[in-house]
JSON list of C-alpha atoms in Angstrom, two decimals:
[
{"chain": "A", "resi": 1095, "resn": "MET", "atom": "CA", "xyz": [-40.57, -191.99, -5.47]},
{"chain": "A", "resi": 1096, "resn": "LYS", "atom": "CA", "xyz": [-38.93, -189.04, -6.97]},
{"chain": "A", "resi": 1097, "resn": "ASN", "atom": "CA", "xyz": [-35.81, -191.22, -8.57]},
{"chain": "A", "resi": 1098, "resn": "TYR", "atom": "CA", "xyz": [-38.29, -193.90, -9.41]},
{"chain": "A", "resi": 1099, "resn": "ILE", "atom": "CA", "xyz": [-40.38, -191.13, -11.25]},
{"chain": "A", "resi": 1100, "resn": "ILE", "atom": "CA", "xyz": [-37.32, -189.45, -13.01]},
{"chain": "A", "resi": 1101, "resn": "GLU", "atom": "CA", "xyz": [-36.31, -192.97, -14.41]},
{"chain": "A", "resi": 1102, "resn": "ASN", "atom": "CA", "xyz": [-38.97, -194.46, -15.71]},
{"chain": "A", "resi": 1103, "resn": "LEU", "atom": "CA", "xyz": [-39.99, -191.14, -17.38]},
{"chain": "A", "resi": 1104, "resn": "LYS", "atom": "CA", "xyz": [-36.36, -190.90, -19.08]},
{"chain": "A", "resi": 1105, "resn": "ASN", "atom": "CA", "xyz": [-36.54, -194.56, -20.56]},
{"chain": "A", "resi": 1106, "resn": "GLY", "atom": "CA", "xyz": [-40.16, -193.22, -22.55]},
{"chain": "A", "resi": 1107, "resn": "ASN", "atom": "CA", "xyz": [-42.87, -194.56, -20.01]},
{"chain": "A", "resi": 1108, "resn": "LYS", "atom": "CA", "xyz": [-45.79, -192.61, -19.29]},
{"chain": "A", "resi": 1109, "resn": "ILE", "atom": "CA", "xyz": [-46.48, -192.64, -15.37]},
{"chain": "A", "resi": 1110, "resn": "ILE", "atom": "CA", "xyz": [-49.45, -192.66, -13.50]},
{"chain": "A", "resi": 1111, "resn": "LEU", "atom": "CA", "xyz": [-49.84, -190.16, -10.35]},
{"chain": "A", "resi": 1112, "resn": "VAL", "atom": "CA", "xyz": [-52.44, -190.78, -7.44]},
{"chain": "A", "resi": 1113, "resn": "PHE", "atom": "CA", "xyz": [-52.74, -187.58, -5.51]},
{"chain": "A", "resi": 1114, "resn": "ASN", "atom": "CA", "xyz": [-56.85, -188.97, -4.22]},
{"chain": "A", "resi": 1115, "resn": "LYS", "atom": "CA", "xyz": [-59.67, -191.23, -5.26]},
{"chain": "A", "resi": 1116, "resn": "GLU", "atom": "CA", "xyz": [-60.28, -189.07, -7.24]},
{"chain": "A", "resi": 1117, "resn": "PHE", "atom": "CA", "xyz": [-57.34, -186.79, -8.72]},
{"chain": "A", "resi": 1118, "resn": "ARG", "atom": "CA", "xyz": [-54.79, -188.59, -11.00]},
{"chain": "A", "resi": 1119, "resn": "ARG", "atom": "CA", "xyz": [-52.42, -187.25, -13.77]},
{"chain": "A", "resi": 1120, "resn": "VAL", "atom": "CA", "xyz": [-50.87, -188.88, -16.22]},
{"chain": "A", "resi": 1121, "resn": "ALA", "atom": "CA", "xyz": [-47.15, -187.99, -16.82]},
{"chain": "A", "resi": 1122, "resn": "ILE", "atom": "CA", "xyz": [-46.31, -187.98, -20.03]},
{"chain": "A", "resi": 1123, "resn": "GLY", "atom": "CA", "xyz": [-42.47, -186.68, -19.91]},
{"chain": "A", "resi": 1124, "resn": "LEU", "atom": "CA", "xyz": [-39.24, -184.62, -17.71]},
{"chain": "A", "resi": 1125, "resn": "VAL", "atom": "CA", "xyz": [-39.56, -181.23, -18.10]},
{"chain": "A", "resi": 1126, "resn": "ASP", "atom": "CA", "xyz": [-37.05, -180.38, -15.17]},
{"chain": "A", "resi": 1127, "resn": "GLU", "atom": "CA", "xyz": [-36.32, -182.37, -11.98]},
{"chain": "A", "resi": 1128, "resn": "LEU", "atom": "CA", "xyz": [-35.36, -179.55, -9.84]},
{"chain": "A", "resi": 1129, "resn": "PRO", "atom": "CA", "xyz": [-32.44, -181.26, -8.08]},
{"chain": "A", "resi": 1130, "resn": "SER", "atom": "CA", "xyz": [-32.35, -178.36, -5.44]},
{"chain": "A", "resi": 1131, "resn": "ASP", "atom": "CA", "xyz": [-35.92, -179.62, -4.65]},
{"chain": "A", "resi": 1132, "resn": "GLU", "atom": "CA", "xyz": [-36.23, -182.73, -2.99]},
{"chain": "A", "resi": 1133, "resn": "ASN", "atom": "CA", "xyz": [-40.43, -182.65, -3.34]},
{"chain": "A", "resi": 1134, "resn": "SER", "atom": "CA", "xyz": [-41.05, -181.34, -6.35]},
{"chain": "A", "resi": 1135, "resn": "LEU", "atom": "CA", "xyz": [-40.72, -182.11, -10.32]},
{"chain": "A", "resi": 1136, "resn": "VAL", "atom": "CA", "xyz": [-42.38, -180.64, -13.14]},
{"chain": "A", "resi": 1137, "resn": "ILE", "atom": "CA", "xyz": [-43.68, -182.92, -15.71]},
{"chain": "A", "resi": 1138, "resn": "LYS", "atom": "CA", "xyz": [-45.18, -183.03, -19.18]},
{"chain": "A", "resi": 1139, "resn": "THR", "atom": "CA", "xyz": [-48.64, -184.18, -19.45]},
{"chain": "A", "resi": 1140, "resn": "ASN", "atom": "CA", "xyz": [-50.91, -183.93, -23.15]},
{"chain": "A", "resi": 1141, "resn": "GLU", "atom": "CA", "xyz": [-52.40, -180.73, -21.85]},
{"chain": "A", "resi": 1142, "resn": "PHE", "atom": "CA", "xyz": [-49.84, -178.86, -20.67]},
{"chain": "A", "resi": 1143, "resn": "ASP", "atom": "CA", "xyz": [-46.63, -178.51, -17.71]},
{"chain": "A", "resi": 1144, "resn": "ALA", "atom": "CA", "xyz": [-46.94, -179.38, -14.08]},
{"chain": "A", "resi": 1145, "resn": "ILE", "atom": "CA", "xyz": [-45.01, -178.67, -10.75]},
{"chain": "A", "resi": 1146, "resn": "VAL", "atom": "CA", "xyz": [-45.88, -181.64, -8.81]},
{"chain": "A", "resi": 1147, "resn": "ASN", "atom": "CA", "xyz": [-45.08, -181.43, -4.88]},
{"chain": "A", "resi": 1148, "resn": "LEU", "atom": "CA", "xyz": [-44.52, -185.10, -4.59]},
{"chain": "A", "resi": 1149, "resn": "SER", "atom": "CA", "xyz": [-44.98, -184.51, -0.75]},
{"chain": "A", "resi": 1150, "resn": "THR", "atom": "CA", "xyz": [-48.82, -184.74, -2.23]},
{"chain": "A", "resi": 1151, "resn": "VAL", "atom": "CA", "xyz": [-48.57, -188.34, -4.09]},
{"chain": "A", "resi": 1152, "resn": "LYS", "atom": "CA", "xyz": [-49.78, -191.13, -2.51]},
{"chain": "A", "resi": 1153, "resn": "TYR", "atom": "CA", "xyz": [-49.01, -193.41, -5.00]},
{"chain": "A", "resi": 1154, "resn": "ALA", "atom": "CA", "xyz": [-47.14, -194.18, -8.95]},
{"chain": "A", "resi": 1155, "resn": "PHE", "atom": "CA", "xyz": [-47.06, -196.73, -11.19]},
{"chain": "A", "resi": 1156, "resn": "ILE", "atom": "CA", "xyz": [-46.40, -197.28, -14.64]},
{"chain": "A", "resi": 1157, "resn": "LYS", "atom": "CA", "xyz": [-49.07, -196.70, -16.74]},
{"chain": "A", "resi": 1158, "resn": "ASN", "atom": "CA", "xyz": [-49.74, -200.33, -19.17]}
]
């Protein structure tokens, strides 16, 4: 999942990260890939930068 998110953000796509039924976050950019941690990324949202623990993400898809 990490590579999918990284590649799509680098290609200019927005990614919706779904954590559960009530909580989603839209990633508009990549701040840091955190190569030393296979389960984390730092993403840019409209409001702030966020560290995302990918083990808590149920699924991710490209926002149309």
